Short mmCIF file of C-alpha atoms in Angstrom, two decimals:
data_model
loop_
_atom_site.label_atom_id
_atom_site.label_comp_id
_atom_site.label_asym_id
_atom_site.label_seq_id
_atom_site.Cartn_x
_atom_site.Cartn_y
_atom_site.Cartn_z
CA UNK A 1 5.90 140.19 122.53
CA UNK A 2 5.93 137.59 125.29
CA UNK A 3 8.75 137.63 127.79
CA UNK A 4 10.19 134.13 127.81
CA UNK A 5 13.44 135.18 129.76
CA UNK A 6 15.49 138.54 130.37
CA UNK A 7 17.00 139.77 126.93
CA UNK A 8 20.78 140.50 127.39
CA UNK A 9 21.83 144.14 127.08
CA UNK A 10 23.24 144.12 123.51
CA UNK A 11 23.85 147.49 120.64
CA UNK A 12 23.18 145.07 117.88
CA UNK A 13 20.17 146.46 116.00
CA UNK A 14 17.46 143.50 115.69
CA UNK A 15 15.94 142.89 112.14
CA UNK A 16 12.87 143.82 111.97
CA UNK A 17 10.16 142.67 109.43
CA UNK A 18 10.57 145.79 107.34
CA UNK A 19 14.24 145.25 106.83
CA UNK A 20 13.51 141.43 105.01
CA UNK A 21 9.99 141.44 103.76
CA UNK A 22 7.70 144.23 101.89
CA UNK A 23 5.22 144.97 105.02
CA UNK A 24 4.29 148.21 106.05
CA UNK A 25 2.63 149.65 109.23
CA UNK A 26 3.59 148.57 112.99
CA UNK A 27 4.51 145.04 111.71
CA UNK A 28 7.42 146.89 109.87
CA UNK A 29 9.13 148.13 112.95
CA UNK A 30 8.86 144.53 114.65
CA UNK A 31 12.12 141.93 115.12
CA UNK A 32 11.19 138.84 113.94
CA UNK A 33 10.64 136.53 116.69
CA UNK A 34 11.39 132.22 116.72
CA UNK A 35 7.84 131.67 117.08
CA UNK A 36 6.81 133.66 113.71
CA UNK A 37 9.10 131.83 111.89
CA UNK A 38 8.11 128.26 113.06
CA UNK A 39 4.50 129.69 112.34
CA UNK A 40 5.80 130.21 108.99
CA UNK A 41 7.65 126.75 108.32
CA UNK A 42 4.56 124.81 109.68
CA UNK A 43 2.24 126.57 106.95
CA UNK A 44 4.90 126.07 104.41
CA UNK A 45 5.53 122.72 104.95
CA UNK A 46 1.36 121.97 105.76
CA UNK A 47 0.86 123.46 102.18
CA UNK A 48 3.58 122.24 100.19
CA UNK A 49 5.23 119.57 101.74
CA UNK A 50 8.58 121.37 102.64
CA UNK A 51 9.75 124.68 104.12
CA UNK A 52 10.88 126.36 100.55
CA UNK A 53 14.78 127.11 100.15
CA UNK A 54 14.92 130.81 99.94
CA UNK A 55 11.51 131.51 101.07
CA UNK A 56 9.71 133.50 103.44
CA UNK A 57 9.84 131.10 105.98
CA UNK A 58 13.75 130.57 105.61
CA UNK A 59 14.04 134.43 105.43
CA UNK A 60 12.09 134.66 108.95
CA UNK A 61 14.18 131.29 110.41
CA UNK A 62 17.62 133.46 109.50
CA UNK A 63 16.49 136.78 110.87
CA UNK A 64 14.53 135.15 113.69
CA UNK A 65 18.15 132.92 114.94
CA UNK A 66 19.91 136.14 114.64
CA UNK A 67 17.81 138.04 116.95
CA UNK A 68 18.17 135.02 119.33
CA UNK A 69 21.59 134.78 118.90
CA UNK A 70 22.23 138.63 119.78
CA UNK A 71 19.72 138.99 123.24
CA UNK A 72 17.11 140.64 121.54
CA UNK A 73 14.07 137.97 121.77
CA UNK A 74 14.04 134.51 123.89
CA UNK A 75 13.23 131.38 122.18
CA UNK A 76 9.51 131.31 122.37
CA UNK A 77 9.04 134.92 122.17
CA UNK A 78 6.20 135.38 119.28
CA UNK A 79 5.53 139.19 118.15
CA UNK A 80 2.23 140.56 118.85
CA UNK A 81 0.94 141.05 115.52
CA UNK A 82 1.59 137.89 114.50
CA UNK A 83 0.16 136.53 117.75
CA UNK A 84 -2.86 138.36 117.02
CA UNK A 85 -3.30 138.15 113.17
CA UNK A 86 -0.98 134.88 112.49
CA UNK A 87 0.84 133.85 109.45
CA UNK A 88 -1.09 132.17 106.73
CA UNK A 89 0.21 130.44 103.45
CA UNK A 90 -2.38 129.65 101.03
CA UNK A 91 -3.01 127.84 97.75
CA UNK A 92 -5.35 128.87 94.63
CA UNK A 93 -5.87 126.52 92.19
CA UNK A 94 -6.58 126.72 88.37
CA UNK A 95 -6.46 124.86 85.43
CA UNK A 96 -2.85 123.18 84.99
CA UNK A 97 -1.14 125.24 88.03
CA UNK A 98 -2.08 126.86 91.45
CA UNK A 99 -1.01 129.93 92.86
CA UNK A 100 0.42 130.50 96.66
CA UNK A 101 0.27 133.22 98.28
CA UNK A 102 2.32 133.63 101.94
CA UNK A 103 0.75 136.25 104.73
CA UNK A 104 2.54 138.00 107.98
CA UNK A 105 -0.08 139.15 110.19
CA UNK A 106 -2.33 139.61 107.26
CA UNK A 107 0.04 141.25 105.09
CA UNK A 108 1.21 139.57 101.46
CA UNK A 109 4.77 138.83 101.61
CA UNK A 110 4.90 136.48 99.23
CA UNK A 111 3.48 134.97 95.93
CA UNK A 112 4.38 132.18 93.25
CA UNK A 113 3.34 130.36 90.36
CA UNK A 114 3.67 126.58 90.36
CA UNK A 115 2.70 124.24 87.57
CA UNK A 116 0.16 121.67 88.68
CA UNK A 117 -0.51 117.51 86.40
CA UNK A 118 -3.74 118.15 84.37
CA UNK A 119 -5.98 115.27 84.18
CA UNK A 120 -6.72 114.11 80.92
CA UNK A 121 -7.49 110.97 79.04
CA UNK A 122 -4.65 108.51 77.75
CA UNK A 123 -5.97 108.73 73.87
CA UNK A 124 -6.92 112.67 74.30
CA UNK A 125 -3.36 114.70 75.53
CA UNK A 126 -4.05 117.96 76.91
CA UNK A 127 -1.33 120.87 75.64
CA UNK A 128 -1.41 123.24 78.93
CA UNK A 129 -2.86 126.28 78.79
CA UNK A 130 -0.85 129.60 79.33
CA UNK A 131 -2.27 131.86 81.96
CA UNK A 132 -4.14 134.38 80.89
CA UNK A 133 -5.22 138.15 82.10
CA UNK A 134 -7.97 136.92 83.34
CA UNK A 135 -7.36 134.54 85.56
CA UNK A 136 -4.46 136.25 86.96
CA UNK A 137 -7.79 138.65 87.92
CA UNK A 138 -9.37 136.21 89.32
CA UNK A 139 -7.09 135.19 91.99
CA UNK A 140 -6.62 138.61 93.00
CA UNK A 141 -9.98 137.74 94.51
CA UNK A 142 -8.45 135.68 96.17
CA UNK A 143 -5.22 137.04 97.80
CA UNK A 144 -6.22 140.20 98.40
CA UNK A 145 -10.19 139.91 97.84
CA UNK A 146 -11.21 141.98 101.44
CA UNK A 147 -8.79 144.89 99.89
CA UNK A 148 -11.30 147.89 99.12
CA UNK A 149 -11.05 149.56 95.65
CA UNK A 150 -8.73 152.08 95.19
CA UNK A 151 -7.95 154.27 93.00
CA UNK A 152 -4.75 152.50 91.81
CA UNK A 153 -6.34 148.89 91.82
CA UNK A 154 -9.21 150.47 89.29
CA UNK A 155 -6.36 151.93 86.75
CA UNK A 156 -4.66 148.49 86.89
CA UNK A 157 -7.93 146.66 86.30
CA UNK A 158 -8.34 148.94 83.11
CA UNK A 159 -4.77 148.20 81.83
CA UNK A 160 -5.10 144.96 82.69
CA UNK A 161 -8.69 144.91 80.35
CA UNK A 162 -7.34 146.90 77.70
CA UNK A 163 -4.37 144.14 77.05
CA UNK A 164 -6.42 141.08 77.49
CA UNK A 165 -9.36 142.80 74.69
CA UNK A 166 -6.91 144.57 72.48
CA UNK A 167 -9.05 147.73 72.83
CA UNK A 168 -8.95 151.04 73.94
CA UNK A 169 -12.46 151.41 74.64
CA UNK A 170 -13.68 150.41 77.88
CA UNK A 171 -16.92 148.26 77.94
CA UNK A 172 -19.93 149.72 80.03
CA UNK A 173 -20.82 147.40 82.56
CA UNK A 174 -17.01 145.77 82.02
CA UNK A 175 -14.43 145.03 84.64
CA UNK A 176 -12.70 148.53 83.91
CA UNK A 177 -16.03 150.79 84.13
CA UNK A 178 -17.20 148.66 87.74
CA UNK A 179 -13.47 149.07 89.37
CA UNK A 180 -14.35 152.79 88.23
CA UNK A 181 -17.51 153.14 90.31
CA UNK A 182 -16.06 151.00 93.01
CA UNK A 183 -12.82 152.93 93.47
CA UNK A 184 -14.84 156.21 93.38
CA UNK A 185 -17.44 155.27 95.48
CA UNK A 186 -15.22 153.88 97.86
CA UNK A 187 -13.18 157.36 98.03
CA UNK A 188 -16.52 159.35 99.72
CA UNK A 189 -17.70 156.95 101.71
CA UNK A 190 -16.90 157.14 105.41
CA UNK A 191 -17.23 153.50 106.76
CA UNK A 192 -15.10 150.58 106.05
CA UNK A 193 -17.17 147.82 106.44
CA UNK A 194 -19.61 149.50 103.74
CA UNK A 195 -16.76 149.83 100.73
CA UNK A 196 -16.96 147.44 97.82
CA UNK A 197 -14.08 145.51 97.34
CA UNK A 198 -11.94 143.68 95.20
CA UNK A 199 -13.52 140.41 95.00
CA UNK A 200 -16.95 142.19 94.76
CA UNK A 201 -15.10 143.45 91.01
CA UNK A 202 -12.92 140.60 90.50
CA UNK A 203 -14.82 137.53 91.31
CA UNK A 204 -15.39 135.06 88.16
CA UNK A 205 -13.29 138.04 86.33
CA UNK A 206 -12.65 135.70 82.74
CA UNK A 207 -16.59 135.79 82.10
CA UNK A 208 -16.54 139.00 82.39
CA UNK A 209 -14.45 139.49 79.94
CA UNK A 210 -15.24 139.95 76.24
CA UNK A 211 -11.68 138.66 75.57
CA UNK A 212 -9.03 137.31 76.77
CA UNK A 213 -5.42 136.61 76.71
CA UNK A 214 -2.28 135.09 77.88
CA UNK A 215 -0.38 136.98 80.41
CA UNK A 216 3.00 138.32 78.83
CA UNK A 217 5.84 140.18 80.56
CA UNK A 218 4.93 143.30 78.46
CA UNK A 219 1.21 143.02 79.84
CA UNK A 220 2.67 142.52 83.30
CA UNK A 221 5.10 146.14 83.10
CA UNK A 222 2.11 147.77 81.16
CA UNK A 223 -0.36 146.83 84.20
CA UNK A 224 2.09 147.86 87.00
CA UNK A 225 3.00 150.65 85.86
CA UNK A 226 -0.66 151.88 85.87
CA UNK A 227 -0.70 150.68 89.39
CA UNK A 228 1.89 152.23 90.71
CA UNK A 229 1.25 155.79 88.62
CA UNK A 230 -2.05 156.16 90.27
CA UNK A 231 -0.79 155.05 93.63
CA UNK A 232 0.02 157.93 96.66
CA UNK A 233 3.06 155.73 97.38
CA UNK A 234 3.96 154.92 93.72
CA UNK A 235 4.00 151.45 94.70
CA UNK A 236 1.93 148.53 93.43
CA UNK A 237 0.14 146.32 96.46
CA UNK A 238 1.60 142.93 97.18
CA UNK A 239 -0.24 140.12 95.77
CA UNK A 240 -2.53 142.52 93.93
CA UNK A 241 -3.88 143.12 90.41
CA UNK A 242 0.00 144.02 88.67
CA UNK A 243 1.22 141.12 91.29
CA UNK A 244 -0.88 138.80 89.96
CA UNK A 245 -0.23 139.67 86.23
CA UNK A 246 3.35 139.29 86.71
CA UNK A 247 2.97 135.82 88.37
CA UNK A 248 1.01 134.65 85.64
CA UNK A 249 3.74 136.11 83.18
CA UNK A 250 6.27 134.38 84.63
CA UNK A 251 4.81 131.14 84.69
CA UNK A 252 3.87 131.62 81.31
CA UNK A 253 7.37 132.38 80.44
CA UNK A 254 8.78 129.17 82.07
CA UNK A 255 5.99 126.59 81.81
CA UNK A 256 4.37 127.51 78.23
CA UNK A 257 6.83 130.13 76.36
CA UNK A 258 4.14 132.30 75.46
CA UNK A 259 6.51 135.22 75.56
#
């Protein structure tokens, strides 16, 4: 962290990224400096228009003041991670709504739903479509595309495949049956660079499909818990396959009362 000015003695404990936002790793164990959070607000505001009330960027401004306020960073301090890896906030867009997705240091701490005008003729109205499985697969290619297949993305692809068909049976060649291969293949190989990943399985994901359908809360608890039950940690990975589902769910719920 850059050392703007001397840091008063203090026994106040600074908040650290861990304590406000779900990041793991050395960014957990780092206060949150004035710098990350203006990062933040200047990608929020770049993306859509304003820094969001109650968002990640207000969460960092809060934390970030309070740290000033007690010694424990200087006004332009900027943590190291975040220095290095930066803070990104970034925008997927579909068919009636786009999907943002908020980064610390290349982490996913954040991820919405917002409805978006369709574009349609005057004597032809357009009903908006719900969200379905499928796409909420798709732009887990996008948020967390470079992830490699694990073990616990491949059983959420398969319960995510199973809802959207209606069928038990897993189709060779399918979504299911490649996140399979990929999550197995992935576990013996040695390299990083070399592992498939997500958007290598989850790229154009609704063609791949033999059906598919909108995104429900049930589908949403029925995917993350396959996610989490096949994860070490027994937690599912922000802005992944069950993180998706569930944002589609919700704006399903509020947008096009699907449920």
């Amino acid at each position: 962290m850059s050392q703007e000015q001397p840091k008063r003695h203090t026994n106040q404990e600074p908040i650290k990224y861990g304590d406000v936002l779900p990041v793991s790793g050395d960014l957990a164990q780092k206060p949150i400096a004035p710098e990350d959070a203006a990062m933040m607000q200047s990608a929020e505001s770049r993306v859509l228009g304003q820094t969001q009330p109650g968002g990640v960027a207000s969460v960092m401004q809060a934390a970030a003041t309070k740290n000033e306020q007690a010694g424990i960073v200087g006004h332009k301090d900027v943590t190291d991670v975040t220095g290095d890896r930066g803070v990104t906030v970034t925008e997927t867009q579909l068919p009636g709504r786009r999907i943002v997705t908020e980064s610390v240091g290349g982490q996913v701490v954040g991820q919405f739903v917002e409805p978006t005008p369709l574009q349609c003729a005057p004597t032809s109205p357009v009903r908006e479509s719900a969200l379905t499985i499928g796409e909420a697969l798709e732009a887990t290619s996008y948020t967390v595309g470079q992830k490699p297949v694990e073990q616990s993305d491949a059983a959420a692809i398969q319960a995510a495949e199973v809802r959207a068909t209606g069928s038990n049976v897993i189709t060779p060649g399918g979504l299911a049956s490649m996140a399979q291969s990929a999550a197995a293949f992935n576990a013996d190989c040695p390299r990083e660079d070399e592992k498939i990943k997500l958007s290598d399985v989850l790229t154009g994901a609704t063609a791949k499909l033999p059906a598919d359908k909108a995104a429900t809360r049930q589908d949403a608890a029925g995917v993350a818990s396959a996610e989490m039950r096949n994860s070490p940690d027994a937690t599912a990975t922000p802005g992944g396959v069950a993180a998706s589902v569930a944002a589609a769910a919700r704006l399903n719920e509020s947008v096009t009362n699907v449920m």
